[in-house]
GROMACS .gro file of C-alpha atoms in nm:
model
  223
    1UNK     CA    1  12.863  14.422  -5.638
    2UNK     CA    2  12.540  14.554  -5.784
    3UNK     CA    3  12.729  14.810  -6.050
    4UNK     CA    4  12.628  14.763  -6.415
    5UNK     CA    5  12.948  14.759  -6.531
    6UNK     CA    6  13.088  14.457  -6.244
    7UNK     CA    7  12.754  14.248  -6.309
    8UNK     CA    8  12.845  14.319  -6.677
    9UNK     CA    9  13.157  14.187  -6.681
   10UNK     CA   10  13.074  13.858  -6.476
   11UNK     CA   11  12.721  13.783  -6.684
   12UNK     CA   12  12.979  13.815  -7.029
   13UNK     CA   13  13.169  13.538  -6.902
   14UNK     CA   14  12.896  13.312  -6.774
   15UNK     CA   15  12.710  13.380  -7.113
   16UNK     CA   16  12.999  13.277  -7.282
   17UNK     CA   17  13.121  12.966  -7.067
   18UNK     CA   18  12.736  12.840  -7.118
   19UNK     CA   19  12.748  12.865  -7.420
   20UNK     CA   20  12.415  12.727  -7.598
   21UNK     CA   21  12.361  12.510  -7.289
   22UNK     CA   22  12.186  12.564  -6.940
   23UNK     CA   23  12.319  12.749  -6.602
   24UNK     CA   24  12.301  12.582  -6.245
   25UNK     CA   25  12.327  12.900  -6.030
   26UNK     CA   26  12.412  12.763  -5.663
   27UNK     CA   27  12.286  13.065  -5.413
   28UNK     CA   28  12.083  13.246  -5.677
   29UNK     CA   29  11.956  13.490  -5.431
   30UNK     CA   30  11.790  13.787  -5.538
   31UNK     CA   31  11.898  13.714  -5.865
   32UNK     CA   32  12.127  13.988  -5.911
   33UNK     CA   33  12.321  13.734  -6.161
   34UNK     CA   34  12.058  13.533  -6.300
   35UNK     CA   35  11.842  13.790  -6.404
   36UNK     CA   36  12.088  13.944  -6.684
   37UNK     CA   37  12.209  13.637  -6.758
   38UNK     CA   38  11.861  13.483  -6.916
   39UNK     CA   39  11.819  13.827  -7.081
   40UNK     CA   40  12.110  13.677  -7.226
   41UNK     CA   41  11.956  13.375  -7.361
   42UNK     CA   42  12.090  13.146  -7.115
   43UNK     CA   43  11.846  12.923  -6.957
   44UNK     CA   44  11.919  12.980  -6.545
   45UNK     CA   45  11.810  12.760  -6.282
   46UNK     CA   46  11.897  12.824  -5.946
   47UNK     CA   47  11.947  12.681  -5.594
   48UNK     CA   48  11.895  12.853  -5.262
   49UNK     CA   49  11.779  12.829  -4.898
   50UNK     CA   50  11.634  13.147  -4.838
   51UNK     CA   51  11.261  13.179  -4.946
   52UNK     CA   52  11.318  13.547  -4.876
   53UNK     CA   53  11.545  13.613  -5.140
   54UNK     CA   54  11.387  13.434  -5.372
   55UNK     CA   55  11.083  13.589  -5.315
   56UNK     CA   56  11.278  13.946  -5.368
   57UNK     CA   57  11.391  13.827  -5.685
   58UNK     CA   58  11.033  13.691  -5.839
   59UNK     CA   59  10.923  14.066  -5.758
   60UNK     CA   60  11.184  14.190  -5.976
   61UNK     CA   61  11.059  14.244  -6.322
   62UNK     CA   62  11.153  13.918  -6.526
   63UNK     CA   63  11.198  13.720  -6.203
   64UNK     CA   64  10.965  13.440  -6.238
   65UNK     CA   65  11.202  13.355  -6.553
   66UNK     CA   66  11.459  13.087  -6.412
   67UNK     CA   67  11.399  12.804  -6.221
   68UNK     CA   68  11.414  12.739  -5.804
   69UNK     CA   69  11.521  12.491  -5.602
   70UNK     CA   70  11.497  12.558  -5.208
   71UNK     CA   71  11.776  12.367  -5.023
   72UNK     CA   72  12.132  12.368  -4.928
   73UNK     CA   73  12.313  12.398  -5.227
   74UNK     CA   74  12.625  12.207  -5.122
   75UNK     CA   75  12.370  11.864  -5.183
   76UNK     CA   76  12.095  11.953  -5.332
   77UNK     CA   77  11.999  11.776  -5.678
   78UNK     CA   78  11.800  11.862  -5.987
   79UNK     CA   79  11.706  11.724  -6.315
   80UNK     CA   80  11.904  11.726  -6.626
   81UNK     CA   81  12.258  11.832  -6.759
   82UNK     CA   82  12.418  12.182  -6.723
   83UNK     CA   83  12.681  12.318  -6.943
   84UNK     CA   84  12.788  12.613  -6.643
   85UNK     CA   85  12.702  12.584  -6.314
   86UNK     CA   86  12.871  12.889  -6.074
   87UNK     CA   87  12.910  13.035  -5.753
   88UNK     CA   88  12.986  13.402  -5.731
   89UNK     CA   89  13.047  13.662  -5.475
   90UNK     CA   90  13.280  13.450  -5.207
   91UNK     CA   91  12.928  13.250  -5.120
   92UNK     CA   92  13.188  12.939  -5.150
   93UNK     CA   93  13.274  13.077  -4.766
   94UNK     CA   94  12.893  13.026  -4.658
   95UNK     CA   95  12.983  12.681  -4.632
   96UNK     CA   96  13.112  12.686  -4.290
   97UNK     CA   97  13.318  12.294  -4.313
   98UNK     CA   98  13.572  12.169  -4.584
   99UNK     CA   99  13.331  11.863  -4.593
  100UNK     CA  100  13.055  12.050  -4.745
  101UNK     CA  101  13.293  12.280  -4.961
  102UNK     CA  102  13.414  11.926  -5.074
  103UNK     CA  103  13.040  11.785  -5.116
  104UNK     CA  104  12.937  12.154  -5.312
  105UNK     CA  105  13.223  12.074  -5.538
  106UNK     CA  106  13.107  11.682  -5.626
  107UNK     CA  107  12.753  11.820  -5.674
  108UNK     CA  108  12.888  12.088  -5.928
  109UNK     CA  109  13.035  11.788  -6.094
  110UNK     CA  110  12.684  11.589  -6.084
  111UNK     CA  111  12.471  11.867  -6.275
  112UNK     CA  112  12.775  11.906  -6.543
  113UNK     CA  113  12.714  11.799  -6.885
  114UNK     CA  114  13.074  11.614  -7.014
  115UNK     CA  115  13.295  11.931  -7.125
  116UNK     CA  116  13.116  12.185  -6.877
  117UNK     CA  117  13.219  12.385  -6.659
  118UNK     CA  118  13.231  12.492  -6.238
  119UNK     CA  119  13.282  12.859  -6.156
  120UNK     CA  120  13.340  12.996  -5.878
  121UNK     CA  121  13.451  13.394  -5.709
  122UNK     CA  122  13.600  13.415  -5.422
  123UNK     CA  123  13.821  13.659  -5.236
  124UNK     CA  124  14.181  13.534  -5.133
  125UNK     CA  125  14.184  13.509  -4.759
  126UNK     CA  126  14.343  13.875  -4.635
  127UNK     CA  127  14.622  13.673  -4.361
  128UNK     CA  128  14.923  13.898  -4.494
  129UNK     CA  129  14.708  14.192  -4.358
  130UNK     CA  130  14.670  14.110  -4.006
  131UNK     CA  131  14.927  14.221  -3.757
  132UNK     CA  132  15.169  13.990  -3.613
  133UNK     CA  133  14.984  13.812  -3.301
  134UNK     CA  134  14.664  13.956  -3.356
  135UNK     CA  135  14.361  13.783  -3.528
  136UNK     CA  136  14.139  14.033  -3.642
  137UNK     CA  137  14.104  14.236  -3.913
  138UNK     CA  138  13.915  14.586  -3.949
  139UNK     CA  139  13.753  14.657  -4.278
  140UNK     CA  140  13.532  14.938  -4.264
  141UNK     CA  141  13.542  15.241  -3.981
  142UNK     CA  142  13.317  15.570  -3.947
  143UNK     CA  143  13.166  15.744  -3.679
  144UNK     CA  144  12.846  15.546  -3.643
  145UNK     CA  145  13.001  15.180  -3.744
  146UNK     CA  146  13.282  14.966  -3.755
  147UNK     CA  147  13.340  14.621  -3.891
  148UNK     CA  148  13.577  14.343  -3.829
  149UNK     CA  149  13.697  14.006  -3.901
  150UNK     CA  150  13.832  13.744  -3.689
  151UNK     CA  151  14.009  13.468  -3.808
  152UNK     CA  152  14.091  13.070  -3.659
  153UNK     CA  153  14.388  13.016  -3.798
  154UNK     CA  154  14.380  12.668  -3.726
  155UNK     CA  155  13.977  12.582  -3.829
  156UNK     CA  156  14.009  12.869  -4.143
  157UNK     CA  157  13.655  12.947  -4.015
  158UNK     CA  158  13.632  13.339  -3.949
  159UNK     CA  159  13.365  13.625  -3.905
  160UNK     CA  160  13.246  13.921  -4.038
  161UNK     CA  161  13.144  14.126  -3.702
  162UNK     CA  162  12.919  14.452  -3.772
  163UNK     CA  163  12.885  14.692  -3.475
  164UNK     CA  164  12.646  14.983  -3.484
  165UNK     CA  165  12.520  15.315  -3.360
  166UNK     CA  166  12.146  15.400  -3.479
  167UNK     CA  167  11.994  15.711  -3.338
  168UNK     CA  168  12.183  15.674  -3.049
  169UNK     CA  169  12.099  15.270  -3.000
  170UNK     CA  170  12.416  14.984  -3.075
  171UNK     CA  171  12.330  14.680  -3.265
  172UNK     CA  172  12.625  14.371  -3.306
  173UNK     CA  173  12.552  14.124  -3.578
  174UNK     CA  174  12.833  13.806  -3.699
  175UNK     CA  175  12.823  13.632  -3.984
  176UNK     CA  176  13.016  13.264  -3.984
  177UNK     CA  177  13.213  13.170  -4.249
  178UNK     CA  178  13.523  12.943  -4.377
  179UNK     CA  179  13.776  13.089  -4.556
  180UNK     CA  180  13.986  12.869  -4.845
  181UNK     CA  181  14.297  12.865  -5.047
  182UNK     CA  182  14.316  12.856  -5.435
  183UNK     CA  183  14.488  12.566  -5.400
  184UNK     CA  184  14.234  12.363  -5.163
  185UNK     CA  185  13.980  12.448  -5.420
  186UNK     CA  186  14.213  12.271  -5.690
  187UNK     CA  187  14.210  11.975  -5.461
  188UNK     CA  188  13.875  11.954  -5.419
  189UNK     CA  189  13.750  12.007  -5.793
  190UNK     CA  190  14.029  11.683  -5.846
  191UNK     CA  191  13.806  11.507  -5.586
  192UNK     CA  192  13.493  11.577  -5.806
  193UNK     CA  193  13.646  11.459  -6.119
  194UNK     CA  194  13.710  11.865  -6.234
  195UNK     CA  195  14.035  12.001  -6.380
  196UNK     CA  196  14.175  12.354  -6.365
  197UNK     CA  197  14.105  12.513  -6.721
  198UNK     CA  198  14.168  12.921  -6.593
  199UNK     CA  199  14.172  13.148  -6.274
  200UNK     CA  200  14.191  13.505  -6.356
  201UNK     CA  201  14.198  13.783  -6.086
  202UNK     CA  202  13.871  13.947  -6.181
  203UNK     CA  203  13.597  13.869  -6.451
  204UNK     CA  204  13.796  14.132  -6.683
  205UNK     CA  205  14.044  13.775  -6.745
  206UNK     CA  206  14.298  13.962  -6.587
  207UNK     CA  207  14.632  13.723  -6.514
  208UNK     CA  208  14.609  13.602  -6.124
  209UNK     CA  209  14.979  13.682  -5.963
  210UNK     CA  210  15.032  13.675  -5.572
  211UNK     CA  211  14.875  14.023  -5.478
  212UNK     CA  212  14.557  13.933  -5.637
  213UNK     CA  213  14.288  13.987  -5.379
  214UNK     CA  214  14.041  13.731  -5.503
  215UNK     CA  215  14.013  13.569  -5.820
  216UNK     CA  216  13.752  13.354  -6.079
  217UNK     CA  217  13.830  13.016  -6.091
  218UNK     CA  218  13.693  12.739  -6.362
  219UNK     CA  219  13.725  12.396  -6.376
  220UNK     CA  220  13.601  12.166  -6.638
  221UNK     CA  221  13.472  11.838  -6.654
  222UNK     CA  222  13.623  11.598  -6.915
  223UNK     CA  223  13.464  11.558  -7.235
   0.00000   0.00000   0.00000
């Protein structure tokens, strides 16, 4: 996620989508996004929880550049109009309910200047992969770790489950998250008043088909 070439790729659409306007970044993190995107001229401001990351990203060179809100960013609101705001790298699935996956979508719609646009990267959930009457899924295996997800097929919530060996020492860590469908997403960007301008299966604007393994979806809001 942190190659020149992928952030590349990503910041070229942003900077396009934005156009002359401003970017609402909702989880700006470390700023791994952000960052290239104002040396593109785009004005960013960003919402997050995490004071640590945000601290990591002021220390960067160029980080005190764009804007922070701390606070959930499925509600929280700041001044003015935005001509992007986006959501990148599946962070759509930190929002552990459909009801704030619903609410992140209707505050998307708030900060959007008429004609803007919501974009979001996600990863399409993986449920071909897993065997017949299991639900897990392994996605990484060596000789010192192995990690897993498990899925509720009924709640779509799931985890990422990281087990360990350290100098001879095991560590467990799970992360929660709720996994959604293209389609829900459509559903909910009609809730916010959004309509489905393009989903491509990468930020190259490749064509999405049904092996695409996640894709980059944008909605607009109408002029």
């Amino acid at each position: 996620m942190f190659d020149t070439g992928v952030v590349g790729r990503a910041v070229d659409v942003l900077a396009d989508l934005a156009g002359a306007g401003r970017a609402l970044e909702l989880g700006i993190g470390t700023g791994r996004i952000a960052l290239p995107l104002v040396d593109r001229g785009v004005p960013v401001h960003g919402i997050d929880m995490s004071d640590a990351m945000v601290a990591r990203m002021r220390a960067k060179p160029g980080g005190d550049r764009p804007g922070v809100t701390i606070g959930d960013f499925a509600t929280t609101r700041v001044d003015g109009e935005f001509s992007l705001v986006y959501l990148v790298y599946n962070t759509i699935m930190n929002l552990t309910s459909q009801d704030a996956q619903v609410d992140c979508f209707r505050t998307a719609a708030a900060h959007l200047a008429p004609g803007g646009t919501f974009v979001v990267e996600v990863g399409v959930p993986e449920l071909r992969s897993v065997p017949p009457g299991r639900n897990s899924l392994p996605f990484h295996v060596s000789d010192t770790k192995v990690a897993f997800d498990v899925y509720d097929f009924a709640t779509q919530h799931m985890t990422s489950n990281y087990v360990e060996v350290v100098n001879g020492e095991g560590s467990y860590r799970t992360i929660p998250f709720r996994y959604v469908w293209p389609s829900e997403l459509d559903l909910m960007a009609r809730l916010a008043g959004l309509d489905l301008s393009d989903r491509w299966s990468d930020w190259d604007r490749s064509p999405f088909t049904a092996d695409s393994t996640k894709h980059v979806s944008v909605w607009r809001k109408p002029a």
